[in-house]
Short mmCIF file of C-alpha atoms and ligand atoms in Angstrom, two decimals:
data_model
loop_
_atom_site.label_atom_id
_atom_site.label_comp_id
_atom_site.label_asym_id
_atom_site.label_seq_id
_atom_site.Cartn_x
_atom_site.Cartn_y
_atom_site.Cartn_z
CA UNK A 29 10.09 56.93 53.74
CA UNK A 30 7.04 59.18 53.90
CA UNK A 31 3.68 57.44 54.20
CA UNK A 32 0.14 57.97 55.37
CA UNK A 33 -0.61 55.34 57.99
CA UNK A 34 -3.10 54.20 60.64
CA UNK A 35 -2.44 53.07 64.20
CA UNK A 36 -6.10 52.91 65.17
CA UNK A 37 -9.50 52.78 63.45
CA UNK A 38 -11.59 55.94 63.18
CA UNK A 39 -12.46 59.00 61.08
CA UNK A 40 -10.21 60.69 58.51
CA UNK A 41 -8.26 62.27 61.40
CA UNK A 42 -6.61 58.90 62.24
CA UNK A 43 -4.67 59.07 58.95
CA UNK A 44 -1.20 60.24 59.95
CA UNK A 45 1.48 61.55 57.60
CA UNK A 46 5.01 60.70 58.67
CA UNK A 47 7.99 58.37 58.40
CA UNK A 48 7.74 54.58 58.35
CA UNK A 49 10.40 51.98 57.49
CA UNK A 50 10.83 51.19 53.78
CA UNK A 51 9.45 47.77 52.79
CA UNK A 52 11.90 44.97 52.05
CA UNK A 53 11.54 42.52 49.16
CA UNK A 54 12.02 38.78 48.78
CA UNK A 55 13.37 37.01 45.65
CA UNK A 56 9.89 36.96 44.02
CA UNK A 57 8.99 40.58 44.82
CA UNK A 58 9.51 44.00 43.34
CA UNK A 59 9.95 47.27 45.17
CA UNK A 60 8.00 50.04 43.49
CA UNK A 61 8.44 53.78 43.90
CA UNK A 62 4.80 54.84 44.09
CA UNK A 63 3.76 57.73 41.81
CA UNK A 64 -0.02 57.44 42.15
CA UNK A 65 -2.41 55.46 44.32
CA UNK A 66 -6.15 55.46 43.69
CA UNK A 67 -8.64 55.39 46.55
CA UNK A 68 -11.15 52.60 46.98
CA UNK A 69 -14.19 52.21 49.22
CA UNK A 70 -12.18 49.44 50.94
CA UNK A 71 -9.70 52.07 52.18
CA UNK A 72 -12.52 53.87 54.02
CA UNK A 73 -13.87 50.61 55.46
CA UNK A 74 -10.39 49.59 56.64
CA UNK A 75 -9.79 53.02 58.18
CA UNK A 76 -13.09 52.71 60.06
CA UNK A 77 -12.60 49.02 60.89
CA UNK A 78 -16.01 48.07 59.50
CA UNK A 79 -17.27 45.30 57.18
CA UNK A 80 -14.79 42.68 58.30
CA UNK A 81 -11.74 44.94 58.21
CA UNK A 82 -11.12 45.40 61.96
CA UNK A 83 -7.48 44.71 62.76
CA UNK A 84 -5.07 44.47 65.67
CA UNK A 85 -2.39 47.07 64.95
CA UNK A 86 1.13 45.79 65.49
CA UNK A 87 2.67 48.90 63.89
CA UNK A 88 1.75 51.58 61.38
CA UNK A 89 -0.65 50.21 58.75
CA UNK A 90 -0.50 51.76 55.27
CA UNK A 91 -3.69 51.70 53.14
CA UNK A 92 -3.97 51.70 49.36
CA UNK A 93 -4.24 48.93 46.76
CA UNK A 94 -4.29 50.54 43.31
CA UNK A 95 -0.72 51.64 42.71
CA UNK A 96 1.22 52.84 39.71
CA UNK A 97 4.90 53.71 39.81
CA UNK A 98 8.44 52.68 38.90
CA UNK A 99 10.16 49.39 39.70
CA UNK A 100 13.29 50.36 41.64
CA UNK A 101 14.36 46.86 42.65
CA UNK A 102 13.39 43.43 41.35
CA UNK A 103 14.01 40.18 43.25
CA UNK A 104 16.33 37.58 41.70
CA UNK A 105 13.41 35.33 40.62
CA UNK A 106 11.32 38.06 38.96
CA UNK A 107 11.16 37.83 35.18
CA UNK A 108 7.97 39.75 34.25
CA UNK A 109 9.31 43.22 34.89
CA UNK A 110 12.68 44.77 35.58
CA UNK A 111 14.21 47.75 37.32
CA UNK A 112 13.17 50.98 35.65
CA UNK A 113 9.87 49.68 34.29
CA UNK A 114 6.79 51.83 34.76
CA UNK A 115 4.12 49.54 36.18
CA UNK A 116 0.62 49.26 37.59
CA UNK A 117 -0.03 46.80 40.42
CA UNK A 118 -2.85 44.29 40.78
CA UNK A 119 -3.65 44.72 44.49
CA UNK A 120 -4.89 41.15 44.90
CA UNK A 121 -2.05 38.67 45.18
CA UNK A 122 -2.55 34.95 44.59
CA UNK A 123 -0.51 32.31 46.44
CA UNK A 124 0.51 30.48 43.23
CA UNK A 125 0.51 27.24 45.27
CA UNK A 126 -3.12 26.20 45.85
CA UNK A 127 -5.12 23.97 43.48
CA UNK A 128 -7.12 26.94 42.14
CA UNK A 129 -3.97 28.90 41.34
CA UNK A 130 -2.41 25.88 39.62
CA UNK A 131 -5.60 25.46 37.57
CA UNK A 132 -5.41 29.08 36.36
CA UNK A 133 -8.34 30.24 38.52
CA UNK A 134 -6.20 32.58 40.59
CA UNK A 135 -9.24 34.74 41.45
CA UNK A 136 -10.36 31.76 43.59
CA UNK A 137 -7.02 31.52 45.42
CA UNK A 138 -7.41 29.99 48.87
CA UNK A 139 -4.74 32.20 50.43
CA UNK A 140 -5.03 35.58 48.70
CA UNK A 141 -3.26 38.69 49.90
CA UNK A 142 -4.46 42.24 49.39
CA UNK A 143 -2.23 45.28 49.10
CA UNK A 144 -3.30 47.83 51.72
CA UNK A 145 -5.13 45.16 53.77
CA UNK A 146 -2.99 42.08 54.41
CA UNK A 147 0.21 43.99 53.68
CA UNK A 148 1.19 47.66 53.69
CA UNK A 149 -0.11 49.49 50.65
CA UNK A 150 0.41 52.45 48.37
CA UNK A 151 -0.23 55.53 50.53
CA UNK A 152 3.57 55.70 50.69
CA UNK A 153 6.71 56.39 48.70
CA UNK A 154 7.46 52.67 48.27
CA UNK A 155 5.58 49.35 48.22
CA UNK A 156 6.80 45.76 47.99
CA UNK A 157 4.62 43.36 45.96
CA UNK A 158 5.02 40.00 44.20
CA UNK A 159 6.54 40.54 40.75
CA UNK A 160 3.61 38.61 39.25
CA UNK A 161 1.30 41.46 40.33
CA UNK A 162 3.11 44.09 38.26
CA UNK A 163 2.01 44.92 34.72
CA UNK A 164 4.29 47.11 32.60
CA UNK A 165 2.68 50.30 31.30
CA UNK A 166 2.68 51.52 27.72
CA UNK A 167 4.25 54.96 27.31
CA UNK A 168 0.83 56.40 26.45
CA UNK A 169 -0.58 55.69 29.93
CA UNK A 170 0.13 58.11 32.80
CA UNK A 171 0.52 57.02 36.43
CA UNK A 172 -2.72 58.54 37.70
CA UNK A 173 -4.84 56.98 34.98
CA UNK A 174 -3.05 53.63 35.39
CA UNK A 175 -3.64 53.63 39.16
CA UNK A 176 -7.33 54.17 38.53
CA UNK A 177 -7.67 50.92 36.54
CA UNK A 178 -7.25 47.66 38.53
CA UNK A 179 -9.94 47.59 41.21
CA UNK A 180 -12.68 48.97 38.97
CA UNK A 181 -11.84 47.33 35.65
CA UNK A 182 -11.02 43.84 36.97
CA UNK A 183 -14.49 43.09 38.40
CA UNK A 184 -16.14 44.80 35.41
CA UNK A 185 -14.11 42.60 33.06
CA UNK A 186 -14.78 39.45 35.13
CA UNK A 187 -18.54 40.01 35.16
CA UNK A 188 -19.15 41.32 31.65
CA UNK A 189 -16.51 39.67 29.49
CA UNK A 190 -15.54 36.44 31.21
CA UNK A 191 -18.55 35.30 33.27
CA UNK A 192 -21.63 36.81 31.56
CA UNK A 193 -20.06 36.71 28.08
CA UNK A 194 -21.93 39.85 27.11
CA UNK A 195 -22.43 40.00 23.35
CA UNK A 196 -22.74 42.88 20.90
CA UNK A 197 -26.45 42.30 20.26
CA UNK A 198 -27.33 42.23 23.96
CA UNK A 199 -28.23 44.96 26.45
CA UNK A 200 -26.37 45.53 29.70
CA UNK A 201 -27.61 47.47 32.70
CA UNK A 202 -24.84 49.25 34.63
CA UNK A 203 -26.15 50.59 37.92
CA UNK A 204 -24.84 53.74 39.59
CA UNK A 205 -22.72 55.01 36.72
CA UNK A 206 -20.81 57.66 38.65
CA UNK A 207 -18.75 55.33 40.83
CA UNK A 208 -15.38 54.00 39.77
CA UNK A 209 -16.85 50.59 38.90
CA UNK A 210 -19.81 52.17 37.10
CA UNK A 211 -17.58 54.33 34.93
CA UNK A 212 -15.38 51.31 34.09
CA UNK A 213 -18.26 48.92 33.45
CA UNK A 214 -19.99 51.25 30.97
CA UNK A 215 -16.81 51.32 28.90
CA UNK A 216 -16.24 47.55 29.02
CA UNK A 217 -19.86 46.85 28.07
CA UNK A 218 -19.82 49.38 25.22
CA UNK A 219 -16.27 49.48 23.91
CA UNK A 220 -15.07 45.94 24.59
CA UNK A 221 -18.28 43.88 24.25
CA UNK A 222 -20.02 46.29 21.86
CA UNK A 223 -23.36 45.91 23.67
CA UNK A 224 -26.19 48.37 24.17
CA UNK A 225 -25.76 50.02 27.56
CA UNK A 226 -28.34 51.38 29.96
CA UNK A 227 -26.89 53.16 33.00
CA UNK A 228 -28.52 54.57 36.10
CA UNK A 229 -27.39 57.62 38.05
CA UNK A 230 -28.78 60.44 40.17
CA UNK A 231 -28.17 63.78 38.43
CA UNK A 232 -28.18 65.34 34.96
CA UNK A 233 -24.47 66.16 35.24
CA UNK A 234 -23.56 62.54 36.02
CA UNK A 235 -25.90 61.34 33.25
CA UNK A 236 -23.98 63.45 30.71
CA UNK A 237 -20.69 61.89 31.84
CA UNK A 238 -22.18 58.40 31.60
CA UNK A 239 -23.29 59.12 28.02
CA UNK A 240 -19.82 60.44 27.25
CA UNK A 241 -18.34 57.09 28.38
CA UNK A 242 -20.66 55.18 26.07
CA UNK A 243 -24.05 54.72 27.76
CA UNK A 244 -26.83 54.63 25.14
CA UNK A 245 -29.51 55.53 27.69
CA UNK A 246 -29.25 56.91 31.22
CA UNK A 247 -31.97 56.70 33.84
CA UNK A 248 -32.08 59.18 36.73
CA UNK A 249 -33.28 56.89 39.53
CA UNK A 250 -33.84 59.88 41.82
CA UNK A 251 -36.61 61.10 39.49
CA UNK A 252 -37.78 58.15 37.39
CA UNK A 253 -39.02 54.64 38.17
CA UNK A 254 -35.99 52.71 36.97
CA UNK A 255 -37.75 49.35 36.43
CA UNK A 256 -40.50 50.78 34.20
CA UNK A 257 -38.01 52.91 32.22
CA UNK A 258 -35.89 49.79 31.59
CA UNK A 259 -38.99 47.90 30.41
CA UNK A 260 -39.75 50.78 28.06
CA UNK A 261 -36.20 50.98 26.71
CA UNK A 262 -36.00 47.23 26.05
CA UNK A 263 -39.45 46.82 24.49
CA UNK A 264 -40.65 44.92 27.55
CA UNK A 265 -38.04 42.15 27.46
CA UNK A 266 -35.56 43.43 30.02
CA UNK A 267 -31.76 43.49 30.03
CA UNK A 268 -29.53 40.49 29.31
CA UNK A 269 -26.83 41.35 31.81
CA UNK A 270 -26.77 43.40 35.01
CA UNK A 271 -23.59 44.64 36.65
CA UNK A 272 -24.43 45.52 40.25
CA UNK A 273 -21.79 46.98 42.57
CA UNK A 274 -24.34 48.62 44.89
CA UNK A 275 -26.34 45.73 46.38
CA UNK A 276 -29.79 46.04 47.99
CA UNK A 277 -30.88 49.39 46.47
CA UNK A 278 -30.06 48.36 42.91
CA UNK A 279 -31.35 44.78 43.26
CA UNK A 280 -34.84 46.17 43.93
CA UNK A 281 -35.17 47.49 40.36
CA UNK A 282 -32.44 45.61 38.50
CA UNK A 283 -33.43 42.01 39.31
CA UNK A 284 -37.05 42.48 38.09
CA UNK A 285 -35.52 44.01 34.93
CA UNK A 286 -33.49 40.91 34.03
CA UNK A 287 -34.57 39.19 30.80
CA UNK A 288 -34.99 35.46 30.24
CA UNK A 289 -31.56 33.85 30.16
CA UNK A 290 -30.20 36.96 31.88
CA UNK A 291 -27.02 37.04 33.96
CA UNK A 292 -26.79 39.16 37.12
CA UNK A 293 -23.26 39.82 38.39
CA UNK A 294 -22.59 41.35 41.81
CA UNK A 295 -19.24 42.87 42.78
CA UNK A 296 -20.18 45.21 45.62
CA UNK A 297 -22.85 45.85 48.24
CA UNK A 298 -22.23 49.44 49.33
CA UNK A 299 -25.97 50.11 49.83
CA UNK A 300 -26.70 46.85 51.69
CA UNK A 301 -25.97 43.15 51.37
CA UNK A 302 -29.41 41.53 51.72
CA UNK A 303 -31.96 40.96 48.98
CA UNK A 304 -35.07 38.93 48.36
CA UNK A 305 -34.84 36.40 45.55
CA UNK A 306 -37.97 35.11 43.82
CA UNK A 307 -36.61 31.63 43.16
CA UNK A 308 -39.59 30.57 41.06
CA UNK A 309 -38.92 33.29 38.51
CA UNK A 310 -35.20 32.53 38.61
CA UNK A 311 -35.67 29.02 37.24
CA UNK A 312 -38.65 29.81 35.00
CA UNK A 313 -36.58 32.54 33.34
CA UNK A 314 -33.35 30.49 33.23
CA UNK A 315 -31.46 33.25 34.97
CA UNK A 316 -28.06 33.26 36.65
CA UNK A 317 -27.00 35.30 39.68
CA UNK A 318 -23.30 35.28 40.51
CA UNK A 319 -20.63 37.10 42.48
CA UNK A 320 -17.22 38.32 41.40
CA UNK A 321 -14.42 39.56 43.63
CA UNK A 322 -11.74 41.39 41.65
CA UNK A 323 -10.50 39.23 38.79
CA UNK A 324 -7.92 37.03 37.21
CA UNK A 325 -4.30 38.12 37.06
CA UNK A 326 -4.22 37.50 33.29
CA UNK A 327 -7.05 39.99 32.67
CA UNK A 328 -5.19 43.10 33.87
CA UNK A 329 -2.72 43.16 30.95
CA UNK A 330 -5.73 43.27 28.57
CA UNK A 331 -7.17 46.23 30.50
CA UNK A 332 -3.81 48.03 30.46
CA UNK A 333 -3.36 47.37 26.74
CA UNK A 334 -6.83 48.71 25.87
CA UNK A 335 -6.30 51.78 28.06
CA UNK A 336 -2.93 52.38 26.41
CA UNK A 337 -4.62 52.32 23.00
CA UNK A 338 -7.39 54.66 24.14
CA UNK A 339 -10.20 52.10 23.74
CA UNK A 340 -11.05 52.49 27.42
CA UNK A 341 -9.81 55.03 29.92
CA UNK A 342 -9.36 55.41 33.64
CA UNK A 343 -11.63 58.19 34.83
CA UNK A 344 -9.82 60.38 37.35
CA UNK A 345 -12.12 62.86 39.04
CA UNK A 346 -9.48 64.60 41.15
CA UNK A 347 -6.04 64.02 42.58
CA UNK A 348 -4.60 65.00 45.95
CA UNK A 349 -0.99 65.01 47.19
CA UNK A 350 -0.24 62.06 49.49
CA UNK A 351 -0.10 64.26 52.60
CA UNK A 352 -3.75 65.22 52.00
CA UNK A 353 -5.08 61.65 52.11
CA UNK A 354 -7.53 62.70 54.85
CA UNK A 355 -9.07 65.30 52.53
CA UNK A 356 -9.34 62.67 49.80
CA UNK A 357 -11.19 60.35 52.20
CA UNK A 358 -13.58 63.18 53.09
CA UNK A 359 -14.18 63.82 49.39
CA UNK A 360 -14.99 60.14 48.87
CA UNK A 361 -17.42 60.15 51.79
CA UNK A 362 -19.15 63.24 50.39
CA UNK A 363 -20.02 61.25 47.21
CA UNK A 364 -20.00 64.27 44.85
CA UNK A 365 -17.58 62.83 42.32
CA UNK A 366 -17.49 60.85 39.09
CA UNK A 367 -14.79 58.20 38.68
CA UNK A 368 -11.70 57.84 40.84
CA UNK A 369 -9.94 59.94 43.46
CA UNK A 370 -6.18 59.54 43.29
CA UNK A 371 -3.27 60.33 45.61
CA UNK A 372 -0.08 61.49 43.93
CA UNK A 373 3.34 60.83 45.43
CA UNK A 374 5.84 63.35 44.07
ZN1 LIG B 17 -3.70 30.25 45.49
#
């Protein structure tokens, strides 16, 4: 089958387009004909071999976690989906054997797998994944939009809905609105939780898109002092919930903006992973800081259902044919986009 693969770490030029063997499935797996695969920051890190992704190559490695396509073969033990189903794949696989998995906390699985990292991913015509990772798509949801959902909506859902329990009368701060997670989190905070939403971004064009997705107020952090604008917008009390997928840069203004009883969820550290925590204020203000990596398997069907009904939507900035994966990586590095970049596999 055709695939884009790596045999060494490096720049976009190490992405090769060519033939690799088709993946085989076990009794609990499905084989999916990939139609769309969305890019994630993790793909760039893995290509470069940075941030804990360095690997010994034993053969061609195929990137890509967020896949949508058609089930072409289902293992004998698979009951969730069947051959012919249109599906989207949760890239994070749980072992279904450890104590966390048995307790329903599969996001804490002790032996998780990751499509595109621990096994070959979706920059290819076919992928093999556990059947439990496939969610059938409603007819209203296209492949490209579906592929743009899992990795950005799962952490947004985990932080805002399940962990922080954001409520309709509260205010959420969503930092860096233009990224995939930012564009998802604004929608979850506004359209699922019904909260007031303040978003931050760096240009007027991106601010307009953030408002279009549901942000009530948008702060241009390249021009304004974000912390004082947030104080102004919240009458001095601060925000109840922060969703931070940026790390150090956002922490500097977002943590001082957290209200009493506030919850601060972190699901990414693209700008840096260290921060200073004023522990005295943390306990005086009864605040919570927590991390979230992806989400629970059972949350993705809710995301897919809401997207199918148009309550939320996957934001696709641009798509590229599979063979142009290198160009897509360059586009992601250039940062001039809003939402997701997607590879299509005709
Ligand atoms: Zn497990």
